[in-house]
C-alpha cells in the first residue's frame, strides 16, 4: 500500500473483472485504503478468493457472477450492490478480452465477442451505475483503456477499436454527467504484468524482452502501479478531474512505442 490514509473510507466500489490481474489489484488496493468492494465477472472461483482477501483486510466484499455483455446481469449486479451496501460510489470498468490475430483472419464471432465485452459492457455497466449515482449527485467512473486509441495496435484490431470507443465514451459521459456530480475518467495502462495479458499478448518467444526494451523505464508495470492511479482517480483528490486519460506506461507511448 502506497497511500497512508484511508482515502476511500466509507466508499462502495464495483470492479468488473476483479478476480484477476489489474482488476484484482485495483480491488485489493481500494480495500487497503478503506473501500468496500464488489468484484464481478464470470468465474466465481477467482472472485471468491479476492472477496476473501478483501474481508481479511477488514472490509466488506461481495463476489457477483456477471457477464458484462448481459444487461440483465449488469443491472442485477448494481441492484445487489445497493441492496447489500446501501449505495454505489465508484465503478471501475476493467473487464476485457483480447487475443492476437491478423485482422483479415479475425472471425466475426471473435470481433463481436471482444467489442461486446469492452465497448458494450463498459456502457451497460456505466449506465446501470449512473442510475444509482444520479439521484445522489455524486459518483466516480473509471474505465481501463489502453494507449491503442492513439497508436493503433497491430494484431488486436478488435480490442484497439473497442478501447478507442471506450476512450470517446469516457469523454462524452464526462460532459453529460458532470451536472450530476459524476466524474468519468480512464486509465491507459502500458504493458502490465498479468497472466491474462501474458497469455494473450506476449507469449511468443522473445516478445516480452522486445516489448520491455521499447519502454523508456525498461520494465513492465505492476498491477499495483495501475491500481494506485485508480485509487487517485476514485479519491477526493481527483474531484476536479473529469474526461481525462491517465497514461501509466513507463513512457512507452510518449516515446512512440508500438506493440
Ligand atoms: P485479465 O487478467 O485477463 O483480466 C480480464 C478480466 O476481465 C478477467 O478477470 C475476466 O474475468 C474479465 N472478463 C472477461 N470477459 C468478461 C465478461 N464477459 N464479463 C465480465 N468479466 C469479464 O487481464 P488484465 O491484463 O488484468 O487486463 C485488465 C484490463 O487492463 C483490461 O481492460 C485490459 O484491456 C487492460 N489493459 C491491460 C494491459 C496489460 O498489459 N495487462 C495493457 C493495457 C490495458 P472472467 O474470466 O472471470 O470473466
PDB file of C-alpha atoms and ligand atoms in Angstrom:
ATOM      1  CA  UNK A   1       0.000   0.000   0.000  1.00  0.00           C
ATOM      2  CA  UNK A   2       1.397   3.380  -1.003  1.00  0.00           C
ATOM      3  CA  UNK A   3      -1.339   5.699   0.313  1.00  0.00           C
ATOM      4  CA  UNK A   4      -1.063   6.345   4.043  1.00  0.00           C
ATOM      5  CA  UNK A   5      -4.584   7.434   4.873  1.00  0.00           C
ATOM      6  CA  UNK A   6      -7.897   5.662   4.396  1.00  0.00           C
ATOM      7  CA  UNK A   7      -8.702   7.940   1.498  1.00  0.00           C
ATOM      8  CA  UNK A   8     -11.561   5.755   0.250  1.00  0.00           C
ATOM      9  CA  UNK A   9     -13.002   5.140   3.680  1.00  0.00           C
ATOM     10  CA  UNK A  10     -16.774   4.600   3.577  1.00  0.00           C
ATOM     11  CA  UNK A  11     -16.837   4.279  -0.223  1.00  0.00           C
ATOM     12  CA  UNK A  12     -18.501   1.402  -2.067  1.00  0.00           C
ATOM     13  CA  UNK A  13     -16.832   0.280  -5.294  1.00  0.00           C
ATOM     14  CA  UNK A  14     -17.622  -2.214  -8.043  1.00  0.00           C
ATOM     15  CA  UNK A  15     -14.686  -3.572 -10.049  1.00  0.00           C
ATOM     16  CA  UNK A  16     -15.536  -5.624 -13.141  1.00  0.00           C
ATOM     17  CA  UNK A  17     -13.006  -8.299 -13.996  1.00  0.00           C
ATOM     18  CA  UNK A  18     -11.985  -8.031 -10.343  1.00  0.00           C
ATOM     19  CA  UNK A  19     -10.987 -11.684  -9.983  1.00  0.00           C
ATOM     20  CA  UNK A  20      -7.659 -11.479 -11.838  1.00  0.00           C
ATOM     21  CA  UNK A  21      -4.811  -9.217 -12.926  1.00  0.00           C
ATOM     22  CA  UNK A  22      -5.307  -5.460 -12.888  1.00  0.00           C
ATOM     23  CA  UNK A  23      -8.914  -5.699 -11.652  1.00  0.00           C
ATOM     24  CA  UNK A  24      -7.846  -7.811  -8.690  1.00  0.00           C
ATOM     25  CA  UNK A  25      -5.035  -5.326  -7.989  1.00  0.00           C
ATOM     26  CA  UNK A  26      -7.494  -2.417  -8.037  1.00  0.00           C
ATOM     27  CA  UNK A  27      -9.999  -4.238  -5.796  1.00  0.00           C
ATOM     28  CA  UNK A  28      -7.313  -5.017  -3.207  1.00  0.00           C
ATOM     29  CA  UNK A  29      -5.714  -1.545  -3.256  1.00  0.00           C
ATOM     30  CA  UNK A  30      -9.187   0.040  -2.903  1.00  0.00           C
ATOM     31  CA  UNK A  31      -9.836  -2.170   0.121  1.00  0.00           C
ATOM     32  CA  UNK A  32      -6.457  -1.288   1.654  1.00  0.00           C
ATOM     33  CA  UNK A  33      -7.434   2.397   1.633  1.00  0.00           C
ATOM     34  CA  UNK A  34     -10.856   1.873   3.147  1.00  0.00           C
ATOM     35  CA  UNK A  35     -13.371   0.926   0.445  1.00  0.00           C
ATOM     36  CA  UNK A  36     -15.892  -1.905   0.485  1.00  0.00           C
ATOM     37  CA  UNK A  37     -15.543  -3.670  -2.845  1.00  0.00           C
ATOM     38  CA  UNK A  38     -17.776  -5.769  -5.080  1.00  0.00           C
ATOM     39  CA  UNK A  39     -15.892  -7.876  -7.610  1.00  0.00           C
ATOM     40  CA  UNK A  40     -17.805  -9.027 -10.683  1.00  0.00           C
ATOM     41  CA  UNK A  41     -17.007 -11.276 -13.623  1.00  0.00           C
ATOM     42  CA  UNK A  42     -17.904 -14.733 -14.957  1.00  0.00           C
ATOM     43  CA  UNK A  43     -15.643 -17.011 -12.874  1.00  0.00           C
ATOM     44  CA  UNK A  44     -16.861 -17.186  -9.272  1.00  0.00           C
ATOM     45  CA  UNK A  45     -13.816 -19.194  -8.164  1.00  0.00           C
ATOM     46  CA  UNK A  46     -11.466 -16.247  -8.816  1.00  0.00           C
ATOM     47  CA  UNK A  47     -13.924 -13.690  -7.454  1.00  0.00           C
ATOM     48  CA  UNK A  48     -14.494 -15.581  -4.183  1.00  0.00           C
ATOM     49  CA  UNK A  49     -10.744 -15.682  -3.498  1.00  0.00           C
ATOM     50  CA  UNK A  50     -10.416 -11.927  -3.974  1.00  0.00           C
ATOM     51  CA  UNK A  51     -13.526 -11.270  -1.858  1.00  0.00           C
ATOM     52  CA  UNK A  52     -11.966 -13.369   0.945  1.00  0.00           C
ATOM     53  CA  UNK A  53      -8.721 -11.375   0.722  1.00  0.00           C
ATOM     54  CA  UNK A  54     -10.720  -8.154   0.972  1.00  0.00           C
ATOM     55  CA  UNK A  55     -12.631  -9.396   4.015  1.00  0.00           C
ATOM     56  CA  UNK A  56      -9.313 -10.377   5.608  1.00  0.00           C
ATOM     57  CA  UNK A  57      -8.329  -6.708   5.251  1.00  0.00           C
ATOM     58  CA  UNK A  58     -11.363  -5.801   7.392  1.00  0.00           C
ATOM     59  CA  UNK A  59     -13.605  -4.529   4.570  1.00  0.00           C
ATOM     60  CA  UNK A  60     -16.896  -5.801   3.265  1.00  0.00           C
ATOM     61  CA  UNK A  61     -16.867  -7.593  -0.068  1.00  0.00           C
ATOM     62  CA  UNK A  62     -19.199  -9.434  -2.386  1.00  0.00           C
ATOM     63  CA  UNK A  63     -18.466 -11.618  -5.397  1.00  0.00           C
ATOM     64  CA  UNK A  64     -21.181 -11.309  -8.034  1.00  0.00           C
ATOM     65  CA  UNK A  65     -21.203 -13.535 -11.093  1.00  0.00           C
ATOM     66  CA  UNK A  66     -21.716 -11.175 -14.013  1.00  0.00           C
ATOM     67  CA  UNK A  67     -21.200 -11.295 -17.733  1.00  0.00           C
ATOM     68  CA  UNK A  68     -20.892  -7.615 -18.652  1.00  0.00           C
ATOM     69  CA  UNK A  69     -22.372  -8.384 -22.090  1.00  0.00           C
ATOM     70  CA  UNK A  70     -25.677  -9.261 -20.449  1.00  0.00           C
ATOM     71  CA  UNK A  71     -27.676  -6.161 -19.477  1.00  0.00           C
ATOM     72  CA  UNK A  72     -29.931  -8.091 -17.080  1.00  0.00           C
ATOM     73  CA  UNK A  73     -26.922  -9.451 -15.195  1.00  0.00           C
ATOM     74  CA  UNK A  74     -25.330  -5.992 -15.146  1.00  0.00           C
ATOM     75  CA  UNK A  75     -28.496  -4.396 -13.744  1.00  0.00           C
ATOM     76  CA  UNK A  76     -28.712  -7.176 -11.147  1.00  0.00           C
ATOM     77  CA  UNK A  77     -25.044  -6.593 -10.198  1.00  0.00           C
ATOM     78  CA  UNK A  78     -25.772  -2.947  -9.404  1.00  0.00           C
ATOM     79  CA  UNK A  79     -29.053  -3.797  -7.654  1.00  0.00           C
ATOM     80  CA  UNK A  80     -27.373  -6.359  -5.385  1.00  0.00           C
ATOM     81  CA  UNK A  81     -24.542  -3.938  -4.596  1.00  0.00           C
ATOM     82  CA  UNK A  82     -27.004  -1.292  -3.474  1.00  0.00           C
ATOM     83  CA  UNK A  83     -29.186  -3.715  -1.509  1.00  0.00           C
ATOM     84  CA  UNK A  84     -26.119  -5.116   0.277  1.00  0.00           C
ATOM     85  CA  UNK A  85     -24.102  -1.917   0.849  1.00  0.00           C
ATOM     86  CA  UNK A  86     -26.735   0.825   0.518  1.00  0.00           C
ATOM     87  CA  UNK A  87     -25.084   2.753  -2.327  1.00  0.00           C
ATOM     88  CA  UNK A  88     -22.523   2.731  -5.133  1.00  0.00           C
ATOM     89  CA  UNK A  89     -19.796   5.401  -5.227  1.00  0.00           C
ATOM     90  CA  UNK A  90     -17.170   4.040  -7.624  1.00  0.00           C
ATOM     91  CA  UNK A  91     -17.375   1.882 -10.753  1.00  0.00           C
ATOM     92  CA  UNK A  92     -14.246   0.532 -12.428  1.00  0.00           C
ATOM     93  CA  UNK A  93     -14.885  -0.842 -15.921  1.00  0.00           C
ATOM     94  CA  UNK A  94     -11.922  -3.188 -16.201  1.00  0.00           C
ATOM     95  CA  UNK A  95     -13.385  -6.377 -17.761  1.00  0.00           C
ATOM     96  CA  UNK A  96     -11.982  -7.136 -21.200  1.00  0.00           C
ATOM     97  CA  UNK A  97     -10.958  -9.855 -23.587  1.00  0.00           C
ATOM     98  CA  UNK A  98      -8.115  -9.828 -26.081  1.00  0.00           C
ATOM     99  CA  UNK A  99      -6.090 -12.113 -28.345  1.00  0.00           C
ATOM    100  CA  UNK A 100      -3.660 -11.618 -31.203  1.00  0.00           C
ATOM    101  CA  UNK A 101      -4.816 -12.371 -34.743  1.00  0.00           C
ATOM    102  CA  UNK A 102      -4.201 -10.743 -38.136  1.00  0.00           C
ATOM    103  CA  UNK A 103      -7.237  -8.544 -38.887  1.00  0.00           C
ATOM    104  CA  UNK A 104      -8.082 -10.390 -42.118  1.00  0.00           C
ATOM    105  CA  UNK A 105      -8.245 -13.692 -40.218  1.00  0.00           C
ATOM    106  CA  UNK A 106     -10.347 -12.399 -37.318  1.00  0.00           C
ATOM    107  CA  UNK A 107     -13.731 -14.158 -37.273  1.00  0.00           C
ATOM    108  CA  UNK A 108     -16.906 -12.126 -36.905  1.00  0.00           C
ATOM    109  CA  UNK A 109     -17.580 -14.029 -33.673  1.00  0.00           C
ATOM    110  CA  UNK A 110     -14.148 -13.021 -32.344  1.00  0.00           C
ATOM    111  CA  UNK A 111     -14.734  -9.384 -33.302  1.00  0.00           C
ATOM    112  CA  UNK A 112     -18.180  -9.343 -31.694  1.00  0.00           C
ATOM    113  CA  UNK A 113     -17.037 -11.098 -28.514  1.00  0.00           C
ATOM    114  CA  UNK A 114     -14.352  -8.507 -27.768  1.00  0.00           C
ATOM    115  CA  UNK A 115     -16.399  -5.485 -28.831  1.00  0.00           C
ATOM    116  CA  UNK A 116     -19.316  -6.738 -26.733  1.00  0.00           C
ATOM    117  CA  UNK A 117     -17.222  -7.117 -23.591  1.00  0.00           C
ATOM    118  CA  UNK A 118     -15.086  -3.990 -23.912  1.00  0.00           C
ATOM    119  CA  UNK A 119     -17.326  -1.411 -25.581  1.00  0.00           C
ATOM    120  CA  UNK A 120     -20.872  -2.602 -24.892  1.00  0.00           C
ATOM    121  CA  UNK A 121     -20.048  -3.977 -21.428  1.00  0.00           C
ATOM    122  CA  UNK A 122     -18.488  -0.685 -20.369  1.00  0.00           C
ATOM    123  CA  UNK A 123     -21.585   1.202 -21.481  1.00  0.00           C
ATOM    124  CA  UNK A 124     -24.044  -1.229 -19.860  1.00  0.00           C
ATOM    125  CA  UNK A 125     -22.201  -1.029 -16.515  1.00  0.00           C
ATOM    126  CA  UNK A 126     -21.800   2.768 -16.683  1.00  0.00           C
ATOM    127  CA  UNK A 127     -25.482   3.246 -17.489  1.00  0.00           C
ATOM    128  CA  UNK A 128     -26.617   0.966 -14.666  1.00  0.00           C
ATOM    129  CA  UNK A 129     -24.267   2.655 -12.171  1.00  0.00           C
ATOM    130  CA  UNK A 130     -25.284   6.156 -13.270  1.00  0.00           C
ATOM    131  CA  UNK A 131     -28.932   5.420 -12.496  1.00  0.00           C
ATOM    132  CA  UNK A 132     -27.892   4.907  -8.877  1.00  0.00           C
ATOM    133  CA  UNK A 133     -25.352   7.761  -8.815  1.00  0.00           C
ATOM    134  CA  UNK A 134     -27.507  10.448 -10.465  1.00  0.00           C
ATOM    135  CA  UNK A 135     -30.040  10.816  -7.599  1.00  0.00           C
ATOM    136  CA  UNK A 136     -27.128  11.014  -5.138  1.00  0.00           C
ATOM    137  CA  UNK A 137     -25.444  13.686  -7.302  1.00  0.00           C
ATOM    138  CA  UNK A 138     -22.039  12.010  -6.927  1.00  0.00           C
ATOM    139  CA  UNK A 139     -20.020   9.175  -8.383  1.00  0.00           C
ATOM    140  CA  UNK A 140     -16.708   8.187  -9.940  1.00  0.00           C
ATOM    141  CA  UNK A 141     -16.462   6.037 -13.047  1.00  0.00           C
ATOM    142  CA  UNK A 142     -13.031   4.823 -14.118  1.00  0.00           C
ATOM    143  CA  UNK A 143     -12.529   2.982 -17.397  1.00  0.00           C
ATOM    144  CA  UNK A 144      -9.461   0.882 -18.083  1.00  0.00           C
ATOM    145  CA  UNK A 145      -8.472   1.560 -21.685  1.00  0.00           C
ATOM    146  CA  UNK A 146      -5.034   1.386 -23.334  1.00  0.00           C
ATOM    147  CA  UNK A 147      -2.810   3.588 -25.471  1.00  0.00           C
ATOM    148  CA  UNK A 148      -4.126   1.862 -28.633  1.00  0.00           C
ATOM    149  CA  UNK A 149      -6.637   4.680 -29.359  1.00  0.00           C
ATOM    150  CA  UNK A 150      -3.660   6.884 -30.383  1.00  0.00           C
ATOM    151  CA  UNK A 151      -1.072   4.365 -31.505  1.00  0.00           C
ATOM    152  CA  UNK A 152      -3.179   1.608 -33.050  1.00  0.00           C
ATOM    153  CA  UNK A 153      -2.273  -1.948 -32.078  1.00  0.00           C
ATOM    154  CA  UNK A 154      -1.469  -4.273 -34.978  1.00  0.00           C
ATOM    155  CA  UNK A 155      -2.775  -7.786 -34.322  1.00  0.00           C
ATOM    156  CA  UNK A 156      -5.570  -6.710 -31.995  1.00  0.00           C
ATOM    157  CA  UNK A 157      -7.916  -4.623 -34.164  1.00  0.00           C
ATOM    158  CA  UNK A 158     -10.979  -5.785 -32.162  1.00  0.00           C
ATOM    159  CA  UNK A 159      -9.589  -4.671 -28.806  1.00  0.00           C
ATOM    160  CA  UNK A 160      -7.917  -1.498 -30.123  1.00  0.00           C
ATOM    161  CA  UNK A 161     -11.134  -0.352 -31.845  1.00  0.00           C
ATOM    162  CA  UNK A 162     -13.259  -1.121 -28.797  1.00  0.00           C
ATOM    163  CA  UNK A 163     -10.831   0.702 -26.473  1.00  0.00           C
ATOM    164  CA  UNK A 164     -10.988   3.739 -28.769  1.00  0.00           C
ATOM    165  CA  UNK A 165     -14.765   3.622 -28.355  1.00  0.00           C
ATOM    166  CA  UNK A 166     -14.391   3.498 -24.574  1.00  0.00           C
ATOM    167  CA  UNK A 167     -11.922   6.388 -24.727  1.00  0.00           C
ATOM    168  CA  UNK A 168     -14.527   8.502 -26.554  1.00  0.00           C
ATOM    169  CA  UNK A 169     -17.289   7.237 -24.252  1.00  0.00           C
ATOM    170  CA  UNK A 170     -15.227   8.469 -21.295  1.00  0.00           C
ATOM    171  CA  UNK A 171     -15.077  11.999 -22.675  1.00  0.00           C
ATOM    172  CA  UNK A 172     -18.740  12.029 -23.721  1.00  0.00           C
ATOM    173  CA  UNK A 173     -20.143  10.740 -20.435  1.00  0.00           C
ATOM    174  CA  UNK A 174     -17.842  13.097 -18.522  1.00  0.00           C
ATOM    175  CA  UNK A 175     -19.560  16.030 -20.221  1.00  0.00           C
ATOM    176  CA  UNK A 176     -23.094  14.610 -19.979  1.00  0.00           C
ATOM    177  CA  UNK A 177     -22.901  13.529 -16.351  1.00  0.00           C
ATOM    178  CA  UNK A 178     -20.890  16.447 -14.939  1.00  0.00           C
ATOM    179  CA  UNK A 179     -24.194  18.093 -13.984  1.00  0.00           C
ATOM    180  CA  UNK A 180     -24.885  15.123 -11.722  1.00  0.00           C
ATOM    181  CA  UNK A 181     -21.524  15.358  -9.946  1.00  0.00           C
ATOM    182  CA  UNK A 182     -20.275  12.193 -11.634  1.00  0.00           C
ATOM    183  CA  UNK A 183     -16.710  12.195 -12.917  1.00  0.00           C
ATOM    184  CA  UNK A 184     -15.675   9.821 -15.710  1.00  0.00           C
ATOM    185  CA  UNK A 185     -12.001   9.201 -16.439  1.00  0.00           C
ATOM    186  CA  UNK A 186      -9.884   6.477 -17.947  1.00  0.00           C
ATOM    187  CA  UNK A 187      -6.540   4.889 -17.205  1.00  0.00           C
ATOM    188  CA  UNK A 188      -4.447   3.770 -20.175  1.00  0.00           C
ATOM    189  CA  UNK A 189      -2.011   1.151 -18.907  1.00  0.00           C
ATOM    190  CA  UNK A 190       1.087   0.198 -20.820  1.00  0.00           C
ATOM    191  CA  UNK A 191       2.358  -3.396 -20.725  1.00  0.00           C
ATOM    192  CA  UNK A 192       1.498  -4.661 -17.256  1.00  0.00           C
ATOM    193  CA  UNK A 193       2.499  -8.000 -15.727  1.00  0.00           C
ATOM    194  CA  UNK A 194      -0.661 -10.136 -15.655  1.00  0.00           C
ATOM    195  CA  UNK A 195      -1.241 -13.787 -16.504  1.00  0.00           C
ATOM    196  CA  UNK A 196      -4.103 -12.829 -18.842  1.00  0.00           C
ATOM    197  CA  UNK A 197      -2.065 -10.377 -20.904  1.00  0.00           C
ATOM    198  CA  UNK A 198       0.971 -12.650 -20.926  1.00  0.00           C
ATOM    199  CA  UNK A 199      -1.062 -15.499 -22.437  1.00  0.00           C
ATOM    200  CA  UNK A 200      -2.896 -13.288 -24.909  1.00  0.00           C
ATOM    201  CA  UNK A 201      -0.242 -10.783 -25.966  1.00  0.00           C
ATOM    202  CA  UNK A 202       3.392 -11.712 -25.328  1.00  0.00           C
ATOM    203  CA  UNK A 203       3.586 -15.494 -25.200  1.00  0.00           C
ATOM    204  CA  UNK A 204       5.684 -15.662 -28.413  1.00  0.00           C
ATOM    205  CA  UNK A 205       9.407 -16.280 -27.816  1.00  0.00           C
ATOM    206  CA  UNK A 206      11.305 -13.003 -27.455  1.00  0.00           C
ATOM    207  CA  UNK A 207       8.174 -10.825 -27.343  1.00  0.00           C
ATOM    208  CA  UNK A 208       8.476  -9.976 -23.639  1.00  0.00           C
ATOM    209  CA  UNK A 209      12.092  -8.774 -23.954  1.00  0.00           C
ATOM    210  CA  UNK A 210      11.352  -6.840 -27.152  1.00  0.00           C
ATOM    211  CA  UNK A 211       8.425  -5.009 -25.542  1.00  0.00           C
ATOM    212  CA  UNK A 212      10.456  -4.288 -22.390  1.00  0.00           C
ATOM    213  CA  UNK A 213      13.291  -2.761 -24.425  1.00  0.00           C
ATOM    214  CA  UNK A 214      10.812  -0.356 -26.041  1.00  0.00           C
ATOM    215  CA  UNK A 215       9.664   1.048 -22.695  1.00  0.00           C
ATOM    216  CA  UNK A 216      11.786   4.023 -21.566  1.00  0.00           C
ATOM    217  CA  UNK A 217      11.642   2.836 -17.923  1.00  0.00           C
ATOM    218  CA  UNK A 218      12.847  -0.592 -19.211  1.00  0.00           C
ATOM    219  CA  UNK A 219      10.309  -2.694 -17.368  1.00  0.00           C
ATOM    220  CA  UNK A 220       6.658  -3.741 -17.363  1.00  0.00           C
ATOM    221  CA  UNK A 221       4.239  -2.130 -14.917  1.00  0.00           C
ATOM    222  CA  UNK A 222       2.820  -3.955 -11.921  1.00  0.00           C
ATOM    223  CA  UNK A 223      -0.902  -4.290 -11.201  1.00  0.00           C
ATOM    224  CA  UNK A 224      -0.382  -2.156  -8.095  1.00  0.00           C
ATOM    225  CA  UNK A 225       1.045   0.679 -10.191  1.00  0.00           C
ATOM    226  CA  UNK A 226      -2.148   0.729 -12.269  1.00  0.00           C
ATOM    227  CA  UNK A 227      -4.262   0.371  -9.117  1.00  0.00           C
ATOM    228  CA  UNK A 228      -2.646   3.399  -7.450  1.00  0.00           C
ATOM    229  CA  UNK A 229      -3.745   5.542 -10.405  1.00  0.00           C
ATOM    230  CA  UNK A 230      -7.281   4.184  -9.872  1.00  0.00           C
ATOM    231  CA  UNK A 231      -7.133   4.983  -6.142  1.00  0.00           C
ATOM    232  CA  UNK A 232      -6.171   8.555  -7.013  1.00  0.00           C
ATOM    233  CA  UNK A 233      -8.965   8.986  -9.588  1.00  0.00           C
ATOM    234  CA  UNK A 234     -11.506   7.434  -7.193  1.00  0.00           C
ATOM    235  CA  UNK A 235     -10.487   9.744  -4.358  1.00  0.00           C
ATOM    236  CA  UNK A 236     -11.476  13.300  -3.460  1.00  0.00           C
ATOM    237  CA  UNK A 237      -8.005  14.381  -4.602  1.00  0.00           C
ATOM    238  CA  UNK A 238      -9.328  13.998  -8.164  1.00  0.00           C
ATOM    239  CA  UNK A 239     -12.649  15.798  -7.691  1.00  0.00           C
ATOM    240  CA  UNK A 240     -11.892  18.392 -10.410  1.00  0.00           C
ATOM    241  CA  UNK A 241     -10.632  15.821 -12.926  1.00  0.00           C
ATOM    242  CA  UNK A 242     -13.134  14.500 -15.469  1.00  0.00           C
ATOM    243  CA  UNK A 243     -12.890  13.376 -19.071  1.00  0.00           C
ATOM    244  CA  UNK A 244      -9.178  12.766 -18.558  1.00  0.00           C
ATOM    245  CA  UNK A 245      -6.926   9.894 -19.554  1.00  0.00           C
ATOM    246  CA  UNK A 246      -4.168   8.963 -17.143  1.00  0.00           C
ATOM    247  CA  UNK A 247      -1.435   7.129 -19.052  1.00  0.00           C
ATOM    248  CA  UNK A 248       0.519   4.696 -16.853  1.00  0.00           C
ATOM    249  CA  UNK A 249       3.013   3.086 -19.201  1.00  0.00           C
ATOM    250  CA  UNK A 250       6.605   3.820 -18.209  1.00  0.00           C
ATOM    251  CA  UNK A 251       6.843   6.409 -21.009  1.00  0.00           C
ATOM    252  CA  UNK A 252       6.189   3.933 -23.840  1.00  0.00           C
ATOM    253  CA  UNK A 253       3.507   5.918 -25.648  1.00  0.00           C
ATOM    254  CA  UNK A 254       5.281   9.267 -25.495  1.00  0.00           C
ATOM    255  CA  UNK A 255       8.417   7.554 -26.846  1.00  0.00           C
ATOM    256  CA  UNK A 256       6.375   6.420 -29.862  1.00  0.00           C
ATOM    257  CA  UNK A 257       6.361   2.744 -28.916  1.00  0.00           C
ATOM    258  CA  UNK A 258       4.028   0.392 -30.836  1.00  0.00           C
ATOM    259  CA  UNK A 259       3.218  -3.132 -29.641  1.00  0.00           C
TER     260      UNK A 259
HETATM  261  P1  LIG B   1      -7.108 -10.307 -17.310  1.00  0.00           P
HETATM  262  O1  LIG B   1      -6.493 -10.784 -16.041  1.00  0.00           O
HETATM  263  O2  LIG B   1      -7.330 -11.298 -18.407  1.00  0.00           O
HETATM  264  O3  LIG B   1      -8.463  -9.566 -16.931  1.00  0.00           O
HETATM  265  C1  LIG B   1      -9.591  -9.546 -17.706  1.00  0.00           C
HETATM  266  C2  LIG B   1     -10.768  -9.705 -16.763  1.00  0.00           C
HETATM  267  O4  LIG B   1     -11.974  -9.483 -17.488  1.00  0.00           O
HETATM  268  C3  LIG B   1     -10.851 -11.115 -16.157  1.00  0.00           C
HETATM  269  O5  LIG B   1     -10.898 -11.021 -14.752  1.00  0.00           O
HETATM  270  C4  LIG B   1     -12.155 -11.692 -16.701  1.00  0.00           C
HETATM  271  O6  LIG B   1     -12.822 -12.471 -15.703  1.00  0.00           O
HETATM  272  C5  LIG B   1     -12.929 -10.426 -17.036  1.00  0.00           C
HETATM  273  N1  LIG B   1     -13.903 -10.656 -18.102  1.00  0.00           N
HETATM  274  C6  LIG B   1     -13.668 -11.106 -19.359  1.00  0.00           C
HETATM  275  N2  LIG B   1     -14.818 -11.227 -20.035  1.00  0.00           N
HETATM  276  C7  LIG B   1     -15.799 -10.831 -19.187  1.00  0.00           C
HETATM  277  C8  LIG B   1     -17.207 -10.727 -19.305  1.00  0.00           C
HETATM  278  N3  LIG B   1     -17.844 -11.049 -20.443  1.00  0.00           N
HETATM  279  N4  LIG B   1     -17.906 -10.285 -18.240  1.00  0.00           N
HETATM  280  C9  LIG B   1     -17.283  -9.953 -17.083  1.00  0.00           C
HETATM  281  N5  LIG B   1     -15.945 -10.025 -16.916  1.00  0.00           N
HETATM  282  C10 LIG B   1     -15.220 -10.463 -17.960  1.00  0.00           C
HETATM  283  O7  LIG B   1      -6.210  -9.165 -17.964  1.00  0.00           O
HETATM  284  P2  LIG B   1      -5.538  -7.828 -17.369  1.00  0.00           P
HETATM  285  O8  LIG B   1      -4.212  -7.738 -18.004  1.00  0.00           O
HETATM  286  O9  LIG B   1      -5.668  -7.772 -15.907  1.00  0.00           O
HETATM  287  O10 LIG B   1      -6.463  -6.694 -18.047  1.00  0.00           O
HETATM  288  C11 LIG B   1      -7.311  -5.866 -17.287  1.00  0.00           C
HETATM  289  C12 LIG B   1      -7.655  -4.608 -18.070  1.00  0.00           C
HETATM  290  O11 LIG B   1      -6.461  -3.872 -18.358  1.00  0.00           O
HETATM  291  C13 LIG B   1      -8.337  -4.870 -19.393  1.00  0.00           C
HETATM  292  O12 LIG B   1      -9.303  -3.868 -19.625  1.00  0.00           O
HETATM  293  C14 LIG B   1      -7.197  -4.733 -20.387  1.00  0.00           C
HETATM  294  O13 LIG B   1      -7.634  -4.410 -21.694  1.00  0.00           O
HETATM  295  C15 LIG B   1      -6.424  -3.588 -19.752  1.00  0.00           C
HETATM  296  N6  LIG B   1      -5.027  -3.477 -20.191  1.00  0.00           N
HETATM  297  C16 LIG B   1      -4.120  -4.411 -19.791  1.00  0.00           C
HETATM  298  C17 LIG B   1      -2.794  -4.275 -20.199  1.00  0.00           C
HETATM  299  C18 LIG B   1      -1.743  -5.267 -19.782  1.00  0.00           C
HETATM  300  O14 LIG B   1      -0.607  -5.187 -20.275  1.00  0.00           O
HETATM  301  N7  LIG B   1      -2.015  -6.188 -18.858  1.00  0.00           N
HETATM  302  C19 LIG B   1      -2.413  -3.205 -21.029  1.00  0.00           C
HETATM  303  C20 LIG B   1      -3.380  -2.282 -21.417  1.00  0.00           C
HETATM  304  C21 LIG B   1      -4.695  -2.420 -20.980  1.00  0.00           C
HETATM  305  P3  LIG B   1     -13.725 -13.745 -16.035  1.00  0.00           P
HETATM  306  O15 LIG B   1     -12.951 -14.635 -16.942  1.00  0.00           O
HETATM  307  O16 LIG B   1     -13.986 -14.321 -14.667  1.00  0.00           O
HETATM  308  O17 LIG B   1     -14.996 -13.226 -16.651  1.00  0.00           O
END
